[in-house]
Structures are given as C-alpha cells and as structure tokens.
Amino acid sequence: MALDKIGIAKRIAQEVQNGFYVNLGIGIPTLVANYVREDIEVEFQSENGVLGMGPFPFEGEEDADIINAGKQTITTMPGASFFDSSMSFAMIRGKHVDLTILGAMEVAENGDIANWKIPGKMVKGMGGAMDLVASAENIIVAMMHTNKRGESKILKKCSLPLTGVGCVTKIVTNLAVLEVKDNVFHLLERAPGVSVEEIKKATEGTLVVNGEIPEMDV
C-alpha cells in the first residue's frame, strides 16, 4: 500500500536528529514538525524569519500574524525567535541549517531538483528554494513517485527548469526511500505492501537494488 502525504512526513521525521536545525519547505515537508519524536530537541526554521516553529495550531487557535513561508498559520515553541529575511538567509547561506526538507516536481539520478516552475504557468518566483539547495549539504525531498498520469518523477534527467544541481541526498516518496549516490538511485526501503518490482516500474532513472529491501516502519 502506497503511503499518503502523512505517511511520507512520518518517515522523514525519523531522519531528524537531536539538536538539528531544520528548514521545512512548502507542502508535505510542513507536516514533518507534527511527527518528530518528543524525546529530542529540534529547532525548525522558516525562511520568512522564524526559528522555533511548532506543530500546526488547532482549529480556532490560529494567530494570523504567525505564519510559515507557505503563508500557513503555525505555532511557536518556548524560546522561539522572529527576525527579518536577511538574517534568515544569512543562516541558510552560512550553512547553519543541518537538514533541509523540500517538496519537488522532479528529481534526477545525479541529484538535480526541479521544484519551482512549470513552463507556461504563472509563478511569482523561485523563493527561498534556490538558496536552500545551493547552501544545504543534507537535502531530503518529499514527493510522489509518479504524476497523475502515472509517469515517473524520479528521472534520468529533469525536464523542468532546475532549482539546484547535484544537491539532493535522499528522497522519500509514497513508494520508497531512495538515496542519491554516485549518480544513481539506491533503493533503501519500500512502502508497506509495495514490491520492488512496482518501484522499479515507477522509476525512470537508474535504480540500484542490493539484497533484501526492508519495508518502511511508519
């Protein structure tokens, strides 16, 4: 059974370690804050100028002035701080973020990522994603393995305009956990009930499968 968005977020939350500073991109990544282990301390950063984001607020408890980069209302943890964009991007460009979690429309086997523009569609700009992928050394992508037409989004080469080149380290999709290494995808885990053959069929890029592939623990 393929994972839903919450399942993807739960699996990525397992990658978050004690003491990490983590940037969460728009979309599925914003859900990760809800599923991080309670016995570890993590600081979530949003490029619009928040350090110390908490889970999403309960309905009726939202504060419209406290939002993330995707303009969603958020909560803050004790000790959270607010600052301007220049300070926020100094943190990002200065490599002070330990883990960056982003959504994507396409990822290539060499680690290229396309996540900001579909040609012909109106878009305001790349936003902070360009700085994040240029500066981060640990990037995990949260995405669906295929598009609505069933075509692979895990590719030999991206067809959409790139956000960053050779920067993705790991991908968690609704079907699998993949590591990007040596210009190929390495299959690490599969979603519960999903076979290796199904993952191969849904992957256009080169997929390396070594030994028995365990199911994700979600």
mmCIF file of C-alpha atoms in Angstrom:
data_model
loop_
_atom_site.group_PDB
_atom_site.id
_atom_site.type_symbol
_atom_site.label_atom_id
_atom_site.label_comp_id
_atom_site.label_asym_id
_atom_site.label_seq_id
_atom_site.Cartn_x
_atom_site.Cartn_y
_atom_site.Cartn_z
ATOM 1 C CA MET A 1 0.000 0.000 0.000
ATOM 2 C CA ALA A 2 1.478 3.328 -1.074
ATOM 3 C CA LEU A 3 1.896 5.998 1.598
ATOM 4 C CA ASP A 4 -0.185 9.160 1.762
ATOM 5 C CA LYS A 5 1.309 12.576 2.498
ATOM 6 C CA ILE A 6 1.137 11.988 6.251
ATOM 7 C CA GLY A 7 2.970 8.661 5.852
ATOM 8 C CA ILE A 8 5.735 10.389 3.899
ATOM 9 C CA ALA A 9 6.035 13.061 6.599
ATOM 10 C CA LYS A 10 6.178 10.414 9.355
ATOM 11 C CA ARG A 11 9.015 8.591 7.583
ATOM 12 C CA ILE A 12 11.008 11.776 7.021
ATOM 13 C CA ALA A 13 10.534 12.731 10.679
ATOM 14 C CA GLN A 14 12.648 9.665 11.529
ATOM 15 C CA GLU A 15 15.598 11.389 9.801
ATOM 16 C CA VAL A 16 15.502 14.338 12.202
ATOM 17 C CA GLN A 17 18.129 14.037 14.927
ATOM 18 C CA ASN A 18 18.535 15.624 18.339
ATOM 19 C CA GLY A 19 19.933 19.152 18.167
ATOM 20 C CA PHE A 20 19.221 19.609 14.456
ATOM 21 C CA TYR A 21 18.272 22.949 12.911
ATOM 22 C CA VAL A 22 15.777 22.034 10.182
ATOM 23 C CA ASN A 23 14.224 24.036 7.347
ATOM 24 C CA LEU A 24 10.827 22.833 6.146
ATOM 25 C CA GLY A 25 9.716 23.654 2.613
ATOM 26 C CA ILE A 26 6.159 24.203 1.411
ATOM 27 C CA GLY A 27 3.776 21.242 1.056
ATOM 28 C CA ILE A 28 4.424 17.803 2.565
ATOM 29 C CA PRO A 29 7.562 18.998 4.452
ATOM 30 C CA THR A 30 5.482 21.291 6.676
ATOM 31 C CA LEU A 31 3.792 18.184 8.115
ATOM 32 C CA VAL A 32 7.095 16.780 9.417
ATOM 33 C CA ALA A 33 7.047 19.012 12.516
ATOM 34 C CA ASN A 34 3.936 17.158 13.710
ATOM 35 C CA TYR A 35 5.689 13.774 13.829
ATOM 36 C CA VAL A 36 9.176 14.350 15.238
ATOM 37 C CA ARG A 37 9.962 12.261 18.321
ATOM 38 C CA GLU A 38 9.066 14.013 21.567
ATOM 39 C CA ASP A 39 12.268 12.939 23.335
ATOM 40 C CA ILE A 40 14.548 15.044 21.089
ATOM 41 C CA GLU A 41 15.106 18.795 20.760
ATOM 42 C CA VAL A 42 14.814 20.233 17.267
ATOM 43 C CA GLU A 43 14.695 23.822 16.004
ATOM 44 C CA PHE A 44 12.545 24.317 12.899
ATOM 45 C CA GLN A 45 13.458 27.320 10.775
ATOM 46 C CA SER A 46 11.281 29.083 8.204
ATOM 47 C CA GLU A 47 12.931 31.427 5.717
ATOM 48 C CA ASN A 48 10.351 34.145 6.291
ATOM 49 C CA GLY A 49 12.029 34.699 9.659
ATOM 50 C CA VAL A 50 11.074 32.184 12.360
ATOM 51 C CA LEU A 51 13.278 29.901 14.418
ATOM 52 C CA GLY A 52 11.457 27.539 16.750
ATOM 53 C CA MET A 53 8.326 26.585 14.784
ATOM 54 C CA GLY A 54 5.977 24.127 16.425
ATOM 55 C CA PRO A 55 3.146 21.964 15.046
ATOM 56 C CA PHE A 56 0.188 23.460 13.209
ATOM 57 C CA PRO A 57 -2.346 25.141 15.530
ATOM 58 C CA PHE A 58 -5.675 23.549 16.390
ATOM 59 C CA GLU A 59 -8.713 24.987 14.658
ATOM 60 C CA GLY A 60 -9.828 28.153 16.419
ATOM 61 C CA GLU A 61 -6.386 28.762 17.965
ATOM 62 C CA GLU A 62 -4.701 30.211 14.863
ATOM 63 C CA ASP A 63 -2.845 33.535 15.013
ATOM 64 C CA ALA A 64 -2.880 35.124 11.529
ATOM 65 C CA ASP A 65 0.335 37.041 12.306
ATOM 66 C CA ILE A 66 2.376 33.863 12.901
ATOM 67 C CA ILE A 67 2.928 32.063 9.589
ATOM 68 C CA ASN A 68 5.499 29.955 7.772
ATOM 69 C CA ALA A 69 6.985 30.589 4.335
ATOM 70 C CA GLY A 70 3.924 28.987 2.741
ATOM 71 C CA LYS A 71 1.647 31.509 4.497
ATOM 72 C CA GLN A 72 0.169 28.779 6.715
ATOM 73 C CA THR A 73 -0.541 29.631 10.329
ATOM 74 C CA ILE A 74 1.875 27.942 12.732
ATOM 75 C CA THR A 75 2.627 27.679 16.420
ATOM 76 C CA THR A 76 5.936 28.526 18.054
ATOM 77 C CA MET A 77 7.859 26.716 20.760
ATOM 78 C CA PRO A 78 9.064 28.330 24.013
ATOM 79 C CA GLY A 79 12.128 30.436 23.202
ATOM 80 C CA ALA A 80 11.224 30.910 19.540
ATOM 81 C CA SER A 81 12.557 33.998 17.811
ATOM 82 C CA PHE A 82 11.476 36.200 14.904
ATOM 83 C CA PHE A 83 13.789 38.127 12.577
ATOM 84 C CA ASP A 84 13.966 39.678 9.114
ATOM 85 C CA SER A 85 14.660 37.847 5.852
ATOM 86 C CA SER A 86 18.267 38.971 5.641
ATOM 87 C CA MET A 87 19.025 37.293 8.975
ATOM 88 C CA SER A 88 17.113 34.195 7.917
ATOM 89 C CA PHE A 89 19.047 33.838 4.675
ATOM 90 C CA ALA A 90 22.329 34.509 6.454
ATOM 91 C CA MET A 91 21.542 31.376 8.494
ATOM 92 C CA ILE A 92 20.814 29.422 5.310
ATOM 93 C CA ARG A 93 23.733 30.709 3.216
ATOM 94 C CA GLY A 94 26.069 30.365 6.187
ATOM 95 C CA LYS A 95 25.270 26.617 6.303
ATOM 96 C CA HIS A 96 23.792 26.779 9.804
ATOM 97 C CA VAL A 97 20.852 24.542 8.820
ATOM 98 C CA ASP A 98 21.550 20.833 9.440
ATOM 99 C CA LEU A 99 18.692 19.406 7.381
ATOM 100 C CA THR A 100 16.563 20.838 4.579
ATOM 101 C CA ILE A 101 13.301 19.100 3.652
ATOM 102 C CA LEU A 102 11.742 20.148 0.360
ATOM 103 C CA GLY A 103 8.992 19.111 -1.997
ATOM 104 C CA ALA A 104 9.778 18.523 -5.680
ATOM 105 C CA MET A 105 8.159 18.020 -9.048
ATOM 106 C CA GLU A 106 11.166 16.101 -10.400
ATOM 107 C CA VAL A 107 14.479 14.714 -9.130
ATOM 108 C CA ALA A 108 17.236 13.366 -11.404
ATOM 109 C CA GLU A 109 19.601 10.488 -10.658
ATOM 110 C CA ASN A 110 22.546 12.905 -10.287
ATOM 111 C CA GLY A 111 20.703 14.806 -7.534
ATOM 112 C CA ASP A 112 19.288 17.674 -9.621
ATOM 113 C CA ILE A 113 15.975 19.033 -8.329
ATOM 114 C CA ALA A 114 13.154 20.868 -10.093
ATOM 115 C CA ASN A 115 10.565 22.245 -7.707
ATOM 116 C CA TRP A 116 9.611 25.787 -8.625
ATOM 117 C CA LYS A 117 8.219 26.240 -12.138
ATOM 118 C CA ILE A 118 6.155 24.525 -14.812
ATOM 119 C CA PRO A 119 6.687 26.391 -18.112
ATOM 120 C CA GLY A 120 3.588 28.260 -19.231
ATOM 121 C CA LYS A 121 2.138 28.510 -15.730
ATOM 122 C CA MET A 122 2.164 31.764 -13.780
ATOM 123 C CA VAL A 123 4.632 31.752 -10.905
ATOM 124 C CA LYS A 124 5.917 34.584 -8.718
ATOM 125 C CA GLY A 125 9.442 33.250 -8.481
ATOM 126 C CA MET A 126 11.721 30.634 -7.027
ATOM 127 C CA GLY A 127 11.516 31.980 -3.489
ATOM 128 C CA GLY A 128 13.994 30.666 -0.926
ATOM 129 C CA ALA A 129 14.408 27.265 -2.560
ATOM 130 C CA MET A 130 17.382 28.387 -4.679
ATOM 131 C CA ASP A 131 19.337 29.497 -1.600
ATOM 132 C CA LEU A 132 18.395 26.372 0.326
ATOM 133 C CA VAL A 133 19.567 23.931 -2.346
ATOM 134 C CA ALA A 134 22.720 25.937 -3.064
ATOM 135 C CA SER A 135 23.749 26.080 0.599
ATOM 136 C CA ALA A 136 22.458 22.894 2.232
ATOM 137 C CA GLU A 137 24.553 19.732 2.423
ATOM 138 C CA ASN A 138 21.739 17.457 3.630
ATOM 139 C CA ILE A 139 18.601 17.701 1.493
ATOM 140 C CA ILE A 140 15.713 15.252 1.764
ATOM 141 C CA VAL A 141 12.931 15.501 -0.805
ATOM 142 C CA ALA A 142 9.314 14.619 -0.023
ATOM 143 C CA MET A 143 7.317 13.827 -3.164
ATOM 144 C CA MET A 144 5.028 11.487 -5.033
ATOM 145 C CA HIS A 145 6.879 8.878 -7.104
ATOM 146 C CA THR A 146 4.723 9.443 -10.198
ATOM 147 C CA ASN A 147 2.484 12.185 -11.557
ATOM 148 C CA LYS A 148 -1.283 11.968 -12.045
ATOM 149 C CA ARG A 149 -0.737 10.300 -15.425
ATOM 150 C CA GLY A 150 1.387 7.592 -13.813
ATOM 151 C CA GLU A 151 4.634 8.924 -15.300
ATOM 152 C CA SER A 152 7.778 8.765 -13.195
ATOM 153 C CA LYS A 153 9.048 11.879 -11.407
ATOM 154 C CA ILE A 154 12.257 10.031 -10.429
ATOM 155 C CA LEU A 155 14.211 10.606 -13.627
ATOM 156 C CA LYS A 156 17.445 10.190 -15.516
ATOM 157 C CA LYS A 157 17.313 13.920 -16.268
ATOM 158 C CA CYS A 158 14.867 16.625 -15.163
ATOM 159 C CA SER A 159 12.666 18.102 -17.879
ATOM 160 C CA LEU A 160 11.504 21.113 -15.848
ATOM 161 C CA PRO A 161 13.624 24.209 -15.015
ATOM 162 C CA LEU A 162 16.121 23.298 -12.304
ATOM 163 C CA THR A 163 16.173 24.748 -8.816
ATOM 164 C CA GLY A 164 19.528 23.197 -7.923
ATOM 165 C CA VAL A 165 22.180 20.899 -9.395
ATOM 166 C CA GLY A 166 23.514 17.706 -7.791
ATOM 167 C CA CYS A 167 22.228 18.603 -4.343
ATOM 168 C CA VAL A 168 19.638 16.006 -3.245
ATOM 169 C CA THR A 169 20.870 13.326 -0.826
ATOM 170 C CA LYS A 170 17.697 11.338 -0.122
ATOM 171 C CA ILE A 171 14.110 11.059 -1.401
ATOM 172 C CA VAL A 172 11.062 9.742 0.430
ATOM 173 C CA THR A 173 8.104 9.055 -1.865
ATOM 174 C CA ASN A 174 4.768 7.328 -1.455
ATOM 175 C CA LEU A 175 6.503 4.133 -2.660
ATOM 176 C CA ALA A 176 10.086 4.161 -1.401
ATOM 177 C CA VAL A 177 13.084 5.675 0.344
ATOM 178 C CA LEU A 178 15.883 6.362 -2.145
ATOM 179 C CA GLU A 179 19.435 7.531 -1.614
ATOM 180 C CA VAL A 180 21.103 9.573 -4.353
ATOM 181 C CA LYS A 181 24.717 8.430 -4.631
ATOM 182 C CA ASP A 182 27.232 8.005 -7.464
ATOM 183 C CA ASN A 183 24.732 9.432 -9.997
ATOM 184 C CA VAL A 184 22.144 6.677 -9.432
ATOM 185 C CA PHE A 185 19.221 5.996 -7.095
ATOM 186 C CA HIS A 186 19.805 3.369 -4.385
ATOM 187 C CA LEU A 187 16.655 1.717 -3.017
ATOM 188 C CA LEU A 188 16.834 1.694 0.797
ATOM 189 C CA GLU A 189 13.258 0.943 1.874
ATOM 190 C CA ARG A 190 9.871 0.274 0.316
ATOM 191 C CA ALA A 191 6.428 1.356 1.479
ATOM 192 C CA PRO A 192 4.425 -1.331 3.309
ATOM 193 C CA GLY A 193 2.964 -3.778 0.794
ATOM 194 C CA VAL A 194 4.786 -2.230 -2.177
ATOM 195 C CA SER A 195 7.036 -4.591 -4.128
ATOM 196 C CA VAL A 196 10.485 -3.853 -5.514
ATOM 197 C CA GLU A 197 9.088 -4.518 -8.986
ATOM 198 C CA GLU A 198 6.442 -1.818 -8.539
ATOM 199 C CA ILE A 199 9.145 0.670 -7.527
ATOM 200 C CA LYS A 200 11.336 -0.276 -10.499
ATOM 201 C CA LYS A 201 8.381 0.183 -12.845
ATOM 202 C CA ALA A 202 7.677 3.665 -11.406
ATOM 203 C CA THR A 203 11.316 4.810 -11.606
ATOM 204 C CA GLU A 204 12.703 6.144 -14.879
ATOM 205 C CA GLY A 205 16.185 6.795 -13.513
ATOM 206 C CA THR A 206 18.775 4.105 -12.798
ATOM 207 C CA LEU A 207 17.745 2.197 -9.666
ATOM 208 C CA VAL A 208 20.241 0.070 -7.731
ATOM 209 C CA VAL A 209 18.753 -2.697 -5.600
ATOM 210 C CA ASN A 210 21.081 -4.578 -3.262
ATOM 211 C CA GLY A 211 19.804 -7.581 -1.312
ATOM 212 C CA GLU A 212 16.524 -7.746 0.572
ATOM 213 C CA ILE A 213 14.806 -4.348 0.778
ATOM 214 C CA PRO A 214 13.033 -3.773 4.114
ATOM 215 C CA GLU A 215 9.627 -2.144 4.474
ATOM 216 C CA MET A 216 9.421 1.340 5.979
ATOM 217 C CA ASP A 217 8.476 1.473 9.649
ATOM 218 C CA VAL A 218 5.660 4.015 9.628
#
